[in-house]
């Protein structure tokens, strides 16, 4: 599994002390180096405006192009003079990932800035352009499944595809925190009804609950949807060390999920799967998770520091049941 990365991603900085800092990817690279897991680094190219226009509105793009020197949301997501150019390079990284995925090459794109909170006409939550959504719209593939493992609901991605059956959006997230969306009953609308799947976990849910969601909801829906490409919005902020959310996943939980997704991609879509970084703010946990998932591709065991499992009893089964109830109208769920 090679890494997609542009050195300019390190130049993207929010104002002041901010959790979404370049240190995140610096730390990941340093761990990959320690583990001798840095293979070929694929440096993506930038994209033209028309690529962005597949997904974002003209007015919003003009704001990103010209109105720098201000926050684009309440005060979390600052638009600096160079932000737009770097955000376009992140989109380029996402495109590179899906283009390689459909040829059977797996990659982890260490993108900054992240993308899943950016909608058609808005940004926020440290996101400007929706990397995964643009990649889904540009790649010439009939059915794309986006699995969002970031602990925040990817409201941008969800909104963009809410009435689109050609993209299945699945998110397991901590419900009740930013951005506040992602109810089980938000199932999509019009032709997209049934193609928006939310598992809204309450505080403290962890490994066994996510595994339950995988077996009861995510895996059966994926098998029936039969995507030709899987994109993983890979955020590690559901880890118990991560102070941004209240979920309690362990490092091995994330690594196992990545392995499961790779296996199912091999079974149903010739291994076409592309991983893209979203959130994840605890430097040591994000680093060992990424090293662990890349290591597992090479059958190299990584020694993990953060392996505590606090949810062993499927504490989130009520939430998984809620999702099943919302979804069984559209999918066969046992
Ligand atoms: Zn997040």
XYZ file of C-alpha atoms and ligand atoms in Angstrom:
335
model
C 0.000 0.000 0.000
C 1.685 3.198 -1.137
C 1.123 6.621 0.328
C -0.194 9.602 -1.607
C 1.167 12.847 -0.267
C 2.132 16.314 -1.450
C 4.768 18.278 0.527
C 2.516 21.345 0.308
C 0.032 19.617 2.637
C 2.475 20.583 5.394
C 2.110 24.266 4.554
C -1.591 24.314 5.349
C -2.074 25.864 8.787
C -5.083 27.013 10.732
C -4.788 30.132 12.891
C -3.295 29.802 16.366
C -2.996 26.527 18.199
C -5.215 24.155 16.311
C -5.709 20.383 16.412
C -5.705 20.071 12.608
C -2.005 20.815 12.299
C 0.797 19.639 9.986
C 2.179 17.668 12.957
C -0.458 15.037 12.304
C 1.069 13.853 9.035
C 4.633 14.570 10.199
C 4.006 12.161 13.045
C 2.493 9.527 10.745
C 5.503 9.689 8.429
C 7.942 9.456 11.284
C 6.245 6.283 12.520
C 6.163 4.826 9.000
C 9.890 5.531 8.726
C 10.592 3.863 12.077
C 8.704 0.802 10.860
C 10.385 0.894 7.437
C 6.996 1.191 5.810
C 7.555 4.236 3.632
C 7.311 2.830 0.140
C 6.971 4.920 -2.975
C 5.369 8.247 -2.163
C 2.994 9.289 -4.890
C 2.956 13.073 -5.329
C -0.348 14.183 -6.856
C -0.993 16.982 -9.304
C -3.397 19.813 -8.755
C -6.831 19.913 -10.399
C -8.629 22.404 -12.597
C -11.681 24.335 -11.454
C -13.965 22.224 -13.658
C -13.068 19.193 -11.547
C -14.292 21.034 -8.446
C -17.419 22.177 -10.290
C -18.592 18.535 -10.508
C -19.360 18.849 -6.812
C -19.185 22.448 -5.561
C -21.169 25.534 -6.547
C -19.657 28.384 -8.522
C -20.349 31.003 -5.840
C -18.709 28.951 -3.109
C -15.630 28.276 -5.251
C -15.342 32.018 -5.922
C -15.304 32.644 -2.160
C -12.460 30.147 -1.752
C -10.586 31.741 -4.638
C -10.892 35.341 -3.561
C -12.177 35.950 -0.063
C -9.184 34.856 1.947
C -8.330 36.346 5.287
C -11.450 35.092 7.060
C -13.107 32.103 8.654
C -15.523 30.248 6.396
C -17.454 28.953 9.412
C -17.956 30.209 12.950
C -14.238 30.185 13.747
C -12.795 26.722 13.182
C -11.830 26.826 9.506
C -9.682 29.712 8.353
C -9.243 30.624 4.710
C -5.727 31.898 4.203
C -4.165 33.131 1.006
C -2.669 29.758 0.101
C -5.446 27.530 1.434
C -7.342 27.071 -1.820
C -4.277 25.936 -3.771
C -3.397 23.366 -1.102
C -7.018 22.188 -0.870
C -6.921 21.603 -4.638
C -3.798 19.481 -4.169
C -5.716 17.420 -1.601
C -8.427 16.880 -4.229
C -5.651 15.863 -6.625
C -4.512 13.301 -4.055
C -8.021 11.889 -3.751
C -8.295 11.595 -7.549
C -4.956 9.857 -7.739
C -6.167 7.397 -5.105
C -9.369 6.404 -6.908
C -7.663 6.220 -10.315
C -5.163 3.780 -8.904
C -7.832 1.896 -6.951
C -9.833 1.035 -10.058
C -6.646 -0.471 -11.471
C -6.329 -2.580 -8.323
C -3.674 -0.506 -6.568
C -4.399 0.286 -2.946
C -3.264 3.589 -1.499
C -3.546 5.626 1.648
C -3.844 9.309 0.795
C -2.508 11.409 3.683
C -4.534 14.449 2.663
C -4.625 17.855 4.303
C -6.918 19.685 4.515
C -9.577 17.002 5.114
C -12.865 17.122 3.218
C -15.931 15.337 4.553
C -17.587 18.385 6.190
C -17.513 20.390 2.949
C -20.830 20.442 1.089
C -21.796 21.809 -2.295
C -21.907 25.417 -1.143
C -20.200 25.424 2.215
C -17.079 24.453 4.108
C -16.413 24.050 7.817
C -15.048 21.641 10.384
C -11.502 22.177 8.981
C -12.732 21.219 5.458
C -12.886 23.349 2.263
C -13.282 20.990 -0.697
C -14.786 17.521 -0.357
C -11.945 15.273 -1.490
C -13.850 11.973 -1.351
C -17.005 13.389 -2.956
C -15.157 15.016 -5.845
C -13.211 11.800 -6.457
C -16.507 9.859 -6.502
C -18.030 12.279 -8.998
C -15.048 12.370 -11.314
C -14.146 8.707 -11.501
C -15.990 6.895 -14.245
C -17.555 4.167 -12.128
C -21.219 3.316 -11.731
C -21.586 2.555 -8.071
C -19.250 4.001 -5.433
C -19.527 3.251 -1.712
C -18.040 5.767 0.706
C -17.436 4.326 4.158
C -16.826 7.134 6.622
C -15.003 5.939 9.732
C -14.272 9.419 11.071
C -16.072 9.907 14.386
C -17.826 13.029 13.127
C -20.720 12.678 10.726
C -19.569 13.614 7.215
C -22.412 16.053 6.657
C -20.825 17.439 3.487
C -20.511 14.063 1.800
C -23.948 13.045 3.002
C -25.581 16.229 1.649
C -23.817 15.989 -1.715
C -25.109 12.467 -2.364
C -28.391 12.612 -0.451
C -30.515 12.057 -3.535
C -27.950 10.121 -5.560
C -28.218 6.314 -5.763
C -24.866 6.104 -7.564
C -23.021 6.807 -4.343
C -23.777 4.883 -1.163
C -22.734 6.820 1.918
C -22.227 4.917 5.181
C -21.158 6.676 8.364
C -20.648 5.384 11.907
C -20.142 8.410 14.118
C -20.518 9.937 17.554
C -23.940 11.506 17.510
C -24.642 14.698 19.415
C -21.317 16.415 18.694
C -20.295 18.536 15.688
C -21.887 18.795 13.113
C -25.033 17.450 14.818
C -26.389 15.604 11.785
C -26.465 11.909 10.884
C -29.652 10.491 12.441
C -30.505 6.884 11.659
C -33.700 8.118 9.984
C -31.768 10.328 7.543
C -31.872 7.678 4.820
C -31.544 9.797 1.679
C -34.326 11.149 -0.511
C -35.858 10.754 -3.970
C -33.813 8.308 -6.034
C -31.183 8.355 -3.260
C -33.580 7.021 -0.607
C -31.960 4.070 1.154
C -28.442 4.997 0.040
C -27.544 7.128 3.058
C -26.746 4.964 6.057
C -26.048 6.409 9.493
C -25.040 4.608 12.654
C -25.304 7.375 15.262
C -23.357 6.089 18.266
C -23.722 7.569 21.713
C -20.781 8.514 23.955
C -18.460 5.681 24.955
C -19.280 3.273 22.142
C -16.232 1.392 20.966
C -14.786 -1.729 19.394
C -17.566 -4.275 19.881
C -20.253 -1.789 18.815
C -18.473 -0.915 15.583
C -17.952 -4.616 14.895
C -21.652 -5.218 15.460
C -22.485 -2.380 13.064
C -20.164 -3.932 10.494
C -21.754 -7.378 10.671
C -25.386 -6.302 11.046
C -25.514 -3.293 8.743
C -22.416 -2.255 6.830
C -21.287 -5.576 5.387
C -24.731 -6.817 4.274
C -25.575 -3.470 2.650
C -22.208 -3.361 0.878
C -22.698 -6.886 -0.447
C -26.133 -6.022 -1.800
C -25.114 -2.653 -3.208
C -22.198 -4.317 -4.981
C -20.056 -1.200 -5.502
C -17.399 -1.001 -8.178
C -15.218 1.181 -5.946
C -14.975 1.718 -2.187
C -13.626 4.967 -0.763
C -12.816 5.050 2.922
C -12.992 8.401 4.654
C -10.433 7.359 7.193
C -10.542 9.466 10.332
C -9.079 8.175 13.569
C -10.736 10.622 15.948
C -12.993 7.897 17.345
C -9.940 6.501 19.099
C -10.120 6.582 22.899
C -7.038 8.802 23.105
C -8.598 11.424 20.834
C -10.153 14.258 22.794
C -12.264 15.550 19.893
C -14.970 12.920 20.266
C -16.306 10.525 22.878
C -16.001 7.195 21.078
C -13.553 4.624 22.440
C -12.154 2.616 19.536
C -8.784 0.977 20.080
C -5.955 1.055 17.549
C -6.509 -2.584 16.633
C -10.205 -1.858 16.014
C -9.311 0.641 13.289
C -6.724 -1.680 11.779
C -9.184 -4.591 11.742
C -11.826 -2.427 10.057
C -9.351 -1.470 7.341
C -8.518 -5.152 6.829
C -12.197 -6.061 6.610
C -12.868 -3.367 4.045
C -9.906 -4.520 1.956
C -11.150 -8.118 2.103
C -14.670 -7.205 1.050
C -13.282 -5.008 -1.765
C -11.310 -8.000 -3.008
C -14.463 -10.117 -2.917
C -16.822 -7.726 -4.656
C -14.900 -5.142 -6.689
C -11.498 -6.562 -7.645
C -9.874 -4.847 -4.680
C -10.819 -1.322 -5.778
C -10.513 0.522 -2.479
C -8.973 3.881 -1.733
C -8.241 5.196 1.782
C -8.233 8.940 2.429
C -7.315 10.663 5.662
C -9.985 12.787 7.334
C -9.636 13.649 11.058
C -7.561 12.136 13.860
C -5.802 14.459 16.278
C -3.934 12.360 18.797
C -0.540 12.136 17.177
C 0.604 8.804 18.529
C -2.656 6.959 17.936
C -3.176 8.224 14.372
C 0.422 7.221 13.630
C 0.206 3.701 14.976
C -3.137 3.118 13.274
C -1.861 4.171 9.848
C 1.364 2.186 10.394
C -0.703 -0.807 11.511
C -2.990 -0.766 8.486
C -0.119 -0.346 6.031
C 1.942 -2.928 7.946
C -0.862 -5.453 7.756
C -0.734 -5.195 3.944
C 2.860 -6.415 4.146
C 2.122 -8.868 6.952
C 4.307 -6.834 9.224
C 3.148 -6.737 12.830
C 3.309 -3.274 14.419
C 3.640 -3.029 18.154
C 0.649 -1.031 19.374
C 0.608 1.216 22.398
C -3.122 1.985 22.607
C -5.001 -1.282 22.775
C -7.428 -0.757 25.656
C -10.918 -2.025 24.863
C -13.587 -0.473 27.074
C -16.700 -1.425 25.109
C -16.660 -5.207 25.062
C -20.407 -5.704 25.373
C -21.808 -4.031 22.291
C -23.048 -1.056 24.284
C -24.164 0.535 21.027
C -26.505 -2.269 20.039
C -29.562 -0.050 20.458
C -28.135 2.400 17.925
C -27.267 -0.407 15.526
C -30.809 -1.703 15.924
C -32.176 1.762 15.164
C -30.189 1.845 11.932
C -31.372 -1.640 11.018
C -34.971 -0.564 11.510
C -34.452 2.483 9.321
C -32.704 0.458 6.632
C -34.622 -2.790 6.428
C -37.108 -1.195 4.085
C -34.341 -0.957 1.485
C -31.958 -3.805 2.253
C -32.219 -7.353 3.442
C -30.872 -7.320 6.976
C -31.192 -10.466 9.057
Zn -13.638 13.957 12.685
